[in-house]
mmCIF file of C-alpha atoms in Angstrom:
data_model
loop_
_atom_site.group_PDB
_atom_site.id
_atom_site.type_symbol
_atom_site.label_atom_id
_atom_site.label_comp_id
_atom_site.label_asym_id
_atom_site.label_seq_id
_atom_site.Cartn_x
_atom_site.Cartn_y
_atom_site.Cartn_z
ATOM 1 C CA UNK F 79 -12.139 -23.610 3.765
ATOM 2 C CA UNK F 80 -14.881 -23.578 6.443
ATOM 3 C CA UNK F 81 -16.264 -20.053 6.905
ATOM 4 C CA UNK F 82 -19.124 -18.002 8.277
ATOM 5 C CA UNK F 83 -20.417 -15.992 5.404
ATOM 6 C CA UNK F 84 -23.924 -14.192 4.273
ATOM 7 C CA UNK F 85 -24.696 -14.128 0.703
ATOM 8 C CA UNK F 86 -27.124 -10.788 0.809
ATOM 9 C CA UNK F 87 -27.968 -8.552 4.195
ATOM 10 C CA UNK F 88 -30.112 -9.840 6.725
ATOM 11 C CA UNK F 89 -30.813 -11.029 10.261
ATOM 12 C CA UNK F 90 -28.620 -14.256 12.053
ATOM 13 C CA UNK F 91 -30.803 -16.216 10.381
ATOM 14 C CA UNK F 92 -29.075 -15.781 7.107
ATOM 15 C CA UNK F 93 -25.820 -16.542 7.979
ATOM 16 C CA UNK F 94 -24.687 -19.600 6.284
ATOM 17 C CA UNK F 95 -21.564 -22.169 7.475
ATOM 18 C CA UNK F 96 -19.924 -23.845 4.922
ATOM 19 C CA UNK F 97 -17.094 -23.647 2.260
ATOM 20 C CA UNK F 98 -15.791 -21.196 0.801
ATOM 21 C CA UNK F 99 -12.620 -20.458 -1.362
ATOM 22 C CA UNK F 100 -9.406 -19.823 0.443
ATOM 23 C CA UNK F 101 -7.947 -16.358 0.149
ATOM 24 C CA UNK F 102 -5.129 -15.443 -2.235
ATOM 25 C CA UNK F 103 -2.352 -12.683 -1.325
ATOM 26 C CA UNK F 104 -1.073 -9.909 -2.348
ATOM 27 C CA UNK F 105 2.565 -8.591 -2.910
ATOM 28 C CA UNK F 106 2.071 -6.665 0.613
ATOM 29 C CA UNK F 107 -0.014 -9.424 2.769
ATOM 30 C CA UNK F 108 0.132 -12.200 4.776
ATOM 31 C CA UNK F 109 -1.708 -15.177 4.765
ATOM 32 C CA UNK F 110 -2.830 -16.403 8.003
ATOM 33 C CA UNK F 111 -4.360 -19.420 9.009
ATOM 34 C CA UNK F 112 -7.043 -18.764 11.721
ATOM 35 C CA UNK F 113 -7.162 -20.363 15.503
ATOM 36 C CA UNK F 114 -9.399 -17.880 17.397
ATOM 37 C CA UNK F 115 -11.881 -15.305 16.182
ATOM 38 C CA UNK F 116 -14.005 -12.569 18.782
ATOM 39 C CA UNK F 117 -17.447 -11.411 17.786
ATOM 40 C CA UNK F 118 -18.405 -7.588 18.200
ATOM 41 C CA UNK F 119 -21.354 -5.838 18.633
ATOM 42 C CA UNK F 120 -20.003 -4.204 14.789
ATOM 43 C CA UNK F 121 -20.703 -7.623 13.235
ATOM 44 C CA UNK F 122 -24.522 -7.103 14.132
ATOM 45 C CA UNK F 123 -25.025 -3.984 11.863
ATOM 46 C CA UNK F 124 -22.901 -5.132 9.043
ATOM 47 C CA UNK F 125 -24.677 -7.995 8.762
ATOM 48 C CA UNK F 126 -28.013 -6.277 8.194
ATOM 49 C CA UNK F 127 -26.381 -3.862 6.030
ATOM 50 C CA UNK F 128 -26.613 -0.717 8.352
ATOM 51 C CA UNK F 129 -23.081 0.470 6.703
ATOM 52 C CA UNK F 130 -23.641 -0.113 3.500
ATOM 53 C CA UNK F 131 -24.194 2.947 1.848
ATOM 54 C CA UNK F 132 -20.326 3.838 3.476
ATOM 55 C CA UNK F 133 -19.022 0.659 3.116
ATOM 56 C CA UNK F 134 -19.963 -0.988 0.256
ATOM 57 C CA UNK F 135 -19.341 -5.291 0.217
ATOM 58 C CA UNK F 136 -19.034 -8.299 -2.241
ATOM 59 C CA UNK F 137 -21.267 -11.119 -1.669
ATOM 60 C CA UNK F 138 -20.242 -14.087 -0.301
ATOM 61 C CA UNK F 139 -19.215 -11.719 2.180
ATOM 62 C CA UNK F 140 -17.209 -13.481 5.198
ATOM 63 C CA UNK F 141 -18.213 -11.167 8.626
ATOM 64 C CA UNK F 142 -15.479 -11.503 11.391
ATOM 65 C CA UNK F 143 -13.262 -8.342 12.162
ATOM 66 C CA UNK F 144 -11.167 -9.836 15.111
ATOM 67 C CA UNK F 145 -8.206 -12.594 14.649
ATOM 68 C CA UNK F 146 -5.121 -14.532 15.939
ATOM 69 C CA UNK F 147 -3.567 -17.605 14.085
ATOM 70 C CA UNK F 148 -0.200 -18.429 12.303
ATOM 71 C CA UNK F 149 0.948 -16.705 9.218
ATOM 72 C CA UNK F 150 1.534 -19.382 6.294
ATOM 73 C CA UNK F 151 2.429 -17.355 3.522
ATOM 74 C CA UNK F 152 3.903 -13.925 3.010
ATOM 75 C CA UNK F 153 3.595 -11.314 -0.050
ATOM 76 C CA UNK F 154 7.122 -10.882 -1.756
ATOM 77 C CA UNK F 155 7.095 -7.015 -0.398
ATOM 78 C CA UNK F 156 6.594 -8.726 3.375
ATOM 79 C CA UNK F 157 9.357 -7.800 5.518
ATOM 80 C CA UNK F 158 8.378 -7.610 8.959
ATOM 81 C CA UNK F 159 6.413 -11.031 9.554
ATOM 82 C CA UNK F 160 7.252 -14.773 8.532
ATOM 83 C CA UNK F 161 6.671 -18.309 7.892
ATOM 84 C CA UNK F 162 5.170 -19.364 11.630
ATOM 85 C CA UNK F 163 4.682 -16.021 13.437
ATOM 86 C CA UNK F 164 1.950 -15.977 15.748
ATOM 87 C CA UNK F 165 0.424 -13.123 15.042
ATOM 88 C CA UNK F 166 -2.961 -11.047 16.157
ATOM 89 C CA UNK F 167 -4.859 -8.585 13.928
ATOM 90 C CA UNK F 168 -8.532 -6.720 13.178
ATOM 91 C CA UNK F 169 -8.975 -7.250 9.153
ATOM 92 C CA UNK F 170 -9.267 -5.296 6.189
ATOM 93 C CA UNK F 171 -11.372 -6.251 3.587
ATOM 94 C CA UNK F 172 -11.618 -10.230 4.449
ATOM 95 C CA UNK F 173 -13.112 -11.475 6.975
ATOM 96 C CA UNK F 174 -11.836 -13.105 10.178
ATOM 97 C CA UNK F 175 -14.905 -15.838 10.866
ATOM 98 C CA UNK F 176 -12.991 -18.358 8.324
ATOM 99 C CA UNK F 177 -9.897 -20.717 8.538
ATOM 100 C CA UNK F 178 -7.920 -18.948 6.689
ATOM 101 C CA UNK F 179 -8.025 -15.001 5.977
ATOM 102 C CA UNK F 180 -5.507 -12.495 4.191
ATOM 103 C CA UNK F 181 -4.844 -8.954 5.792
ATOM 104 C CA UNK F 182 -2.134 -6.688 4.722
ATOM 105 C CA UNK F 183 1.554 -6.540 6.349
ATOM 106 C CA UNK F 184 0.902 -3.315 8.073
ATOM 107 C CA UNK F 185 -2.413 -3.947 9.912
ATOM 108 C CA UNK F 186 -0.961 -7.303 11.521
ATOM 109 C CA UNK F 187 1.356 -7.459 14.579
ATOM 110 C CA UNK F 188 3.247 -10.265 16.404
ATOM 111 C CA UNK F 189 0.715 -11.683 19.386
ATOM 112 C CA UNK F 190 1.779 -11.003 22.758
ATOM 113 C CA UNK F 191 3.959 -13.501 24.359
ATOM 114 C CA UNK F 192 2.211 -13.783 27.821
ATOM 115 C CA UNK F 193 -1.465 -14.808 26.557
ATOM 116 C CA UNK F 194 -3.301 -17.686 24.475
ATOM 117 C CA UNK F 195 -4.331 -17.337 21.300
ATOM 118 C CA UNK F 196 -7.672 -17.222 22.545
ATOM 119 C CA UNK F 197 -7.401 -14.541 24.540
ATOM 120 C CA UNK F 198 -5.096 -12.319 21.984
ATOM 121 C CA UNK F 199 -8.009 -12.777 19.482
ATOM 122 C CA UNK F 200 -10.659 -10.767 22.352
ATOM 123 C CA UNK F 201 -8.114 -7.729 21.303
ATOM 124 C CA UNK F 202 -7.753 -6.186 17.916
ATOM 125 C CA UNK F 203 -10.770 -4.361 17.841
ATOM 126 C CA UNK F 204 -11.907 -2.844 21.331
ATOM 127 C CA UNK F 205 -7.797 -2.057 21.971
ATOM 128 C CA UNK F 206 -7.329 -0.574 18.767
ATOM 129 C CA UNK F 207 -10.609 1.424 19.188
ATOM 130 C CA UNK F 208 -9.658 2.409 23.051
ATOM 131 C CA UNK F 209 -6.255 3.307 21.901
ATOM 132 C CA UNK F 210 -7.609 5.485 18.695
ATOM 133 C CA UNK F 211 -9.771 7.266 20.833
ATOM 134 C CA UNK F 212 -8.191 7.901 24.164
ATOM 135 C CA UNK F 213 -4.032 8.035 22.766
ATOM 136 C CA UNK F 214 -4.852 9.300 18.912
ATOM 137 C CA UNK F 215 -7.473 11.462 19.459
ATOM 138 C CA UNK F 216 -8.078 12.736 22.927
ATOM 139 C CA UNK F 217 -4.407 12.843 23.665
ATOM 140 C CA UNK F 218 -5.371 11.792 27.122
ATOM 141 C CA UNK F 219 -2.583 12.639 29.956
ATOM 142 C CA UNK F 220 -1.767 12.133 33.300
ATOM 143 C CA UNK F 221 -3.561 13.801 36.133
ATOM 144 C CA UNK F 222 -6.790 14.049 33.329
ATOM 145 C CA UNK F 223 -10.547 13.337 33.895
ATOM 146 C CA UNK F 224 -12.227 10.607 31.599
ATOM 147 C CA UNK F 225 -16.189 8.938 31.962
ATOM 148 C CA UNK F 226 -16.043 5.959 29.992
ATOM 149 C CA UNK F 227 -19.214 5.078 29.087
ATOM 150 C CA UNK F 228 -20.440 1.146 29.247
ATOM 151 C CA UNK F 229 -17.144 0.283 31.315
ATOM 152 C CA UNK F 230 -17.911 -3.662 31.287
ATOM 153 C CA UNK F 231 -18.382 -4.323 27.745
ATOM 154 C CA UNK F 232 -15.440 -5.271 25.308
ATOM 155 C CA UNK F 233 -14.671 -1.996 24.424
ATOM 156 C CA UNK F 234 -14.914 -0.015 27.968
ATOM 157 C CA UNK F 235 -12.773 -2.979 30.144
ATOM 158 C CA UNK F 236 -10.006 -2.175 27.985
ATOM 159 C CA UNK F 237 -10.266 1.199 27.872
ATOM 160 C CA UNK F 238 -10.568 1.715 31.903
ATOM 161 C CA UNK F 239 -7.329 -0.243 31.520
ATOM 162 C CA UNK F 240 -5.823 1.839 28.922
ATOM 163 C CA UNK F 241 -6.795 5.112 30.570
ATOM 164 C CA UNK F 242 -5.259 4.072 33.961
ATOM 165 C CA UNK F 243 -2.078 3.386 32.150
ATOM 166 C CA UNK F 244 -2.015 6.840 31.063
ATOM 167 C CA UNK F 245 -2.697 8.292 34.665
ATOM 168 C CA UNK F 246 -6.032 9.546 34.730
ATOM 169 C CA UNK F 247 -8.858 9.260 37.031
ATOM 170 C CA UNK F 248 -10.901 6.931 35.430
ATOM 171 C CA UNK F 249 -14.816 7.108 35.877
ATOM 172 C CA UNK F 250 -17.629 4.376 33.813
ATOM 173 C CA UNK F 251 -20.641 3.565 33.519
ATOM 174 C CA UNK F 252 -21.662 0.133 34.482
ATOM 175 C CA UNK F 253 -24.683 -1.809 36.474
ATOM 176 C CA UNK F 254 -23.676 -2.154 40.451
ATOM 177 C CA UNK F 255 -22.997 -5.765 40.092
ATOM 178 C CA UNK F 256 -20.068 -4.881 38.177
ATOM 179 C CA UNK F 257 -18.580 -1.938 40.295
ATOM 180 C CA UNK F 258 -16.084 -4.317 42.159
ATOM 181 C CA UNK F 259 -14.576 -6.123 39.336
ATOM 182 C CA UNK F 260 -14.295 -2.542 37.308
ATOM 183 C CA UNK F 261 -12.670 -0.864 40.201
ATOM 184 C CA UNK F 262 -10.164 -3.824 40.312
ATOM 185 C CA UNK F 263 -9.911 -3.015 36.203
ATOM 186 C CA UNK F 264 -8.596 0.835 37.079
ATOM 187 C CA UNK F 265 -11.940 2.543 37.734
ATOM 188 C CA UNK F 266 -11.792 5.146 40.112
ATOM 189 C CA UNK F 267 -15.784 5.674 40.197
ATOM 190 C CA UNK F 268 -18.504 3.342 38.827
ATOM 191 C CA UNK F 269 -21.783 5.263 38.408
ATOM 192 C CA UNK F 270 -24.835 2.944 38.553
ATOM 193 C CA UNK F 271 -26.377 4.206 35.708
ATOM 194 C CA UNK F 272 -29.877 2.383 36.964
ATOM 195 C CA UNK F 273 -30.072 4.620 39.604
ATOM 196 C CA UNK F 274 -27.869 7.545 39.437
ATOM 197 C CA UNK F 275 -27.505 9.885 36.389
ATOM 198 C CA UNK F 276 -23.720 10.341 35.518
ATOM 199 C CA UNK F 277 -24.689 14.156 35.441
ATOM 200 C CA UNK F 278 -25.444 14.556 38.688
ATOM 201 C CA UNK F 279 -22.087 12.973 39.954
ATOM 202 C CA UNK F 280 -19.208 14.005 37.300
ATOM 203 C CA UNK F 281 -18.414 17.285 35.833
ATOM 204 C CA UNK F 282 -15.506 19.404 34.287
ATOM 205 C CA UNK F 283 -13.792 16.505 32.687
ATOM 206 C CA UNK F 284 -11.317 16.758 30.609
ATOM 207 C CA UNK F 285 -12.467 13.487 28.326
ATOM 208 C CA UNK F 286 -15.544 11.509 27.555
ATOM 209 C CA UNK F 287 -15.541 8.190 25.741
ATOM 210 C CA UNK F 288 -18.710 7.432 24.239
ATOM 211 C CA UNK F 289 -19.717 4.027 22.852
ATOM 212 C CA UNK F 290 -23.767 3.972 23.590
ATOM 213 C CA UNK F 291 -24.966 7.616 21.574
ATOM 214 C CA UNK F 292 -28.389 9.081 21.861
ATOM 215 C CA UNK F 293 -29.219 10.726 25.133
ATOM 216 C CA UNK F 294 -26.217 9.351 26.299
ATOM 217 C CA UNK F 295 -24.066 11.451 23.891
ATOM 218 C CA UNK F 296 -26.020 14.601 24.346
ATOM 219 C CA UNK F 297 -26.163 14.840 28.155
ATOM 220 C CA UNK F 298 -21.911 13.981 27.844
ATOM 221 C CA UNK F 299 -21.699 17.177 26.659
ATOM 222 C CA UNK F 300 -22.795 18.707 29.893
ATOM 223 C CA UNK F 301 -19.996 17.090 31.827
ATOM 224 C CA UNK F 302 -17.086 18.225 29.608
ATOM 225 C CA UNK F 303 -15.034 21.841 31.027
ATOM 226 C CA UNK F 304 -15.010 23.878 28.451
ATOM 227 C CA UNK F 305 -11.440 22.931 25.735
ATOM 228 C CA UNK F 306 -12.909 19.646 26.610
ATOM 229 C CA UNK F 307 -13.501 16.311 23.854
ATOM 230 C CA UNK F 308 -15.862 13.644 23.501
ATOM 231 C CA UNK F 309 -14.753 10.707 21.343
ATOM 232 C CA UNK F 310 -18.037 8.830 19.788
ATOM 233 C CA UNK F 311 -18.110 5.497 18.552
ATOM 234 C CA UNK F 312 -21.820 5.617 18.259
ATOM 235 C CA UNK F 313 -22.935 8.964 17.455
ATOM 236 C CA UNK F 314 -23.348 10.594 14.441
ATOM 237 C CA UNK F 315 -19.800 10.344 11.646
ATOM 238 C CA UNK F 316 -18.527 13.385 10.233
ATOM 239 C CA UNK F 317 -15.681 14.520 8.498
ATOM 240 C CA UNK F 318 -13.168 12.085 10.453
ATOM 241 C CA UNK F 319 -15.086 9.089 8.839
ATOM 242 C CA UNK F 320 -15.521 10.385 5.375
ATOM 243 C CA UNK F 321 -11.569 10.454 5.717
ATOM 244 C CA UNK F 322 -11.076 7.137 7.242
ATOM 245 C CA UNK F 323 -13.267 5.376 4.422
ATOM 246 C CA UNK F 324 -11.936 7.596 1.851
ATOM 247 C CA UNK F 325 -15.055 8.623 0.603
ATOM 248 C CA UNK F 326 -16.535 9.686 -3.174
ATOM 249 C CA UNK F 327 -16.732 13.574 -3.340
ATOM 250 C CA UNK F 328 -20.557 13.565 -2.699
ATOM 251 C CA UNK F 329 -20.044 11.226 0.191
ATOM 252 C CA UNK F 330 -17.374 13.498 1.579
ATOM 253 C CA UNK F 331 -19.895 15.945 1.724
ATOM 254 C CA UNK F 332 -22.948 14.047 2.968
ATOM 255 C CA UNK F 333 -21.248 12.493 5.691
ATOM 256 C CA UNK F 334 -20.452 15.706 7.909
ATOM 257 C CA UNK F 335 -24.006 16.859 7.531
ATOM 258 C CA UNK F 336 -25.252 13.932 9.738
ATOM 259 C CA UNK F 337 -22.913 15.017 12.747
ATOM 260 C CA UNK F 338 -24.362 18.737 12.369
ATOM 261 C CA UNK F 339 -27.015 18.997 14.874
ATOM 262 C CA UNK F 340 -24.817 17.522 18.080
ATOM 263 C CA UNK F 341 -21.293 19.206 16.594
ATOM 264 C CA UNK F 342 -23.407 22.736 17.028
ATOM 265 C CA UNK F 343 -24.465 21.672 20.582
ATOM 266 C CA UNK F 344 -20.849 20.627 21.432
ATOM 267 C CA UNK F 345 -19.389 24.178 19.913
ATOM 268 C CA UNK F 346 -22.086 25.808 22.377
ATOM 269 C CA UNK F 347 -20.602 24.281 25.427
ATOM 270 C CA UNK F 348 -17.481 24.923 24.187
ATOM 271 C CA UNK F 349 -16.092 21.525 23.366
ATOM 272 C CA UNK F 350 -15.091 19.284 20.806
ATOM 273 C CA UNK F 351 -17.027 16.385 18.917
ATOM 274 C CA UNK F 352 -15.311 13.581 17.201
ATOM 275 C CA UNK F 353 -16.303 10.373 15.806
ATOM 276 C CA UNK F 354 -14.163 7.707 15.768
ATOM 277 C CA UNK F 355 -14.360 5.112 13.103
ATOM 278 C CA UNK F 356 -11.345 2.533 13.781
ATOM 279 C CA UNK F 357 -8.694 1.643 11.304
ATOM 280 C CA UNK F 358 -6.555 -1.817 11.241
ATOM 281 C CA UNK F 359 -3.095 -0.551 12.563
ATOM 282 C CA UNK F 360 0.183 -2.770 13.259
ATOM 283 C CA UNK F 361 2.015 -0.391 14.424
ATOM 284 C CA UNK F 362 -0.386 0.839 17.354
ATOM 285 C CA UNK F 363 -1.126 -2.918 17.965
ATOM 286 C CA UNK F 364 2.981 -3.882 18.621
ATOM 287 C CA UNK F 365 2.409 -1.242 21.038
ATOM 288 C CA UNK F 366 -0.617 -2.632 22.491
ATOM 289 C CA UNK F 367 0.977 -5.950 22.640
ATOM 290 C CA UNK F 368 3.875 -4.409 24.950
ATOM 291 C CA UNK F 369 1.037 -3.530 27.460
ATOM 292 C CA UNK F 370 0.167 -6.795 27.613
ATOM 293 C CA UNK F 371 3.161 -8.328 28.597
ATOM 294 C CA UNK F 372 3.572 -5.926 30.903
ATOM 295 C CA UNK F 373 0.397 -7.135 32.074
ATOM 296 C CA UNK F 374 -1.040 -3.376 32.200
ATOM 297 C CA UNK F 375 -3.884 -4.289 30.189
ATOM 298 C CA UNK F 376 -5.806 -7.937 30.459
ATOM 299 C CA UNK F 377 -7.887 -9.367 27.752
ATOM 300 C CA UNK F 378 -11.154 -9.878 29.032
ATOM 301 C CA UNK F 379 -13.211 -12.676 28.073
ATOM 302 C CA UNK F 380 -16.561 -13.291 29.058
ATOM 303 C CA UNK F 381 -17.829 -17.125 26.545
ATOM 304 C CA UNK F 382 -15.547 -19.115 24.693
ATOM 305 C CA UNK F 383 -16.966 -21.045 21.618
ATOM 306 C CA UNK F 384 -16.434 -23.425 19.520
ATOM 307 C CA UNK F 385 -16.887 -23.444 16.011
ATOM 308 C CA UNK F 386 -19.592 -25.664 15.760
ATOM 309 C CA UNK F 387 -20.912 -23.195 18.012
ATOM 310 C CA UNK F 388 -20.738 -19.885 16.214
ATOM 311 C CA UNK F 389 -24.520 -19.628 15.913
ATOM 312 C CA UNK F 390 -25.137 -19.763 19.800
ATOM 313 C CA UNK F 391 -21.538 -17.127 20.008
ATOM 314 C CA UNK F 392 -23.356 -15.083 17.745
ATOM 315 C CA UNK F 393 -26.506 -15.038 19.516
ATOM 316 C CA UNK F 394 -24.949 -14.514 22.835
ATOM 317 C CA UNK F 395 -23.366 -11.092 21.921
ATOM 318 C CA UNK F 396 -26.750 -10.356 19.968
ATOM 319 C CA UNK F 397 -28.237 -10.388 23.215
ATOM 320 C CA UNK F 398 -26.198 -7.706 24.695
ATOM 321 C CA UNK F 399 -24.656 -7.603 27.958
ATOM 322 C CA UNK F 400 -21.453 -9.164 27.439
ATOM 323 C CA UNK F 401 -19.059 -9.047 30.349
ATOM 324 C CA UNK F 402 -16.015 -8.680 28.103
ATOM 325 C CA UNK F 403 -15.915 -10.130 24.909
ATOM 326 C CA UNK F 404 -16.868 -13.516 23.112
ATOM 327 C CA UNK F 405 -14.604 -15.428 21.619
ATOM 328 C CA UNK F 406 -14.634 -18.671 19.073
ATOM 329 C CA UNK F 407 -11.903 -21.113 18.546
ATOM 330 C CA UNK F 408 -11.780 -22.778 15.161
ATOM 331 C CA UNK F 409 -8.561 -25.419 16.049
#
């Protein structure tokens, strides 16, 4: 099968196109043959091997995380999927950036009905990673004050959506030329963060959503009332992620220590840190999937590929600034 696969860590350069074998199955998977893939910023660092101390991979290693296609083949445990569902998913352990990949029954979930294939694969990822962090986590309620930092990449436009759903008042980050088409999204406020510091113009809310770190993480802190959360996906891991990756024993304990210096700063405001690191889940994707239809969230799509084009996809979401997210079709 055609795939997009590196055989050792490196830069785009090294990632090769070509064959590679298709996927068997397990008792409790599905097989799925692949007709759109999305590219995330996450792809980046696993390719040059910035996880792999956490999460260790077997070369060829196929990169892709986001998928929608038909399911070809069940597991003889498979119960809830068959022969010619349409389905949408973010993987396991394979890959999505191939024709075909394997994932297991319980990470998959039946694509919505209202949207292409195309656009259903621009989901998996930044809705399962809004929904982990503003539903799971935050526990994020109606009447309730969120910043959602970086509102007009994949992750943030789905999680202004996701947050207005819930009935909060829904403040991002974002560049001015943006503002209108976010406020159309669910945003309440768009803070220019060019000109204007978020600091100076939000404070005593009840929920931040990180996804840049550094200074950005640090100053969130400030803007929190006290009983308060902010939900990283780019900080520092701790304890959460040792758990989600199920860690060796003196993992488990090296992982917190990394989150120590900005967990002490959050306990002396008097609110809570958490990293998020996202987990494949059908379950919160069916629900996802009803939101859709419903038409309460959009996909958001901002290049569509094709395959013969994955270098230039890849490249285009290297370069940052993605208004939504970047998605390849391989039929």
């Amino acid at each position: 099968m055609r795939a997009a696969y590196i055989d050792h860590y490196g830069k785009l350069d090294q990632i090769q196109f070509g064959d590679q074998p298709k996927p068997t199955i397990q008792s409790d998977e599905v097989l799925v043959k692949v007709h759109a893939v999305s590219i995330n910023p996450l792809d980046l660092p696993m390719l040059e091997g910035e996880f792999k101390a956490v999460i260790p991979v077997q070369f060829p290693f196929i990169l892709g995380n986001d998928l929608a296609g038909v399911v070809i083949k069940i597991g003889t445990s498979v119960h809830k999927f068959k022969v010619g569902d349409e389905v949408f998913a973010k993987t396991d352990e394979q890959g999505s950036f191939a024709e075909y990949t394997s994932l297991k029954e319980t990470s998959v979930a039946l694509r919505p009905k209202n949207i292409s294939m195309t656009q259903a694969a621009a989901l998996p990822l930044v809705a399962l990673t809004a929904w982990q962090a503003l539903v799971e986590i935050a526990q994020l309620k109606r009447g309730q004050k969120v910043l959602i930092h970086a509102g007009s990449g994949g992750v943030g436009s789905i999680a202004i959506q996701l947050a207005k759903h819930l009935g909060a008042y829904v403040a991002t980050t974002a560049s001015a030329k943006n503002a209108d088409w976010l406020t159309d999204l669910g945003a309440d406020l768009v803070i220019d963060y060019k000109k204007t510091n978020f600091t100076d113009i939000v404070s005593d809310y009840d929920v931040v959503f990180d996804t840049q770190g550094g200074d950005t993480l640090e100053q969130s802190l400030q803007v929190l009332k006290r009983g308060g959360i902010v939900v990283s996906i780019a900080g520092q891991p701790d304890k959460n992620m040792a758990e989600a990756i199920n860690a060796n024993w003196l993992m488990s304990k090296i992982i917190p220590l990394l989150s120590l210096p900005i967990r002490a700063k959050a306990k002396k405001h008097g609110v809570r840190y958490h990293f998020l690191f996202m987990q494949p889940n059908g379950e919160q994707l069916s629900r996802i999937a009803e939101l859709v239809e419903a038409e309460n969230i959009i996909p958001v799509l901002d290049q569509v590929y094709d395959f013969t084009d994955f270098a230039q996809a890849i490249q285009h979401v290297d370069r940052g600034h993605s208004k939504g997210k970047v998605v390849v079709n391989l039929l």
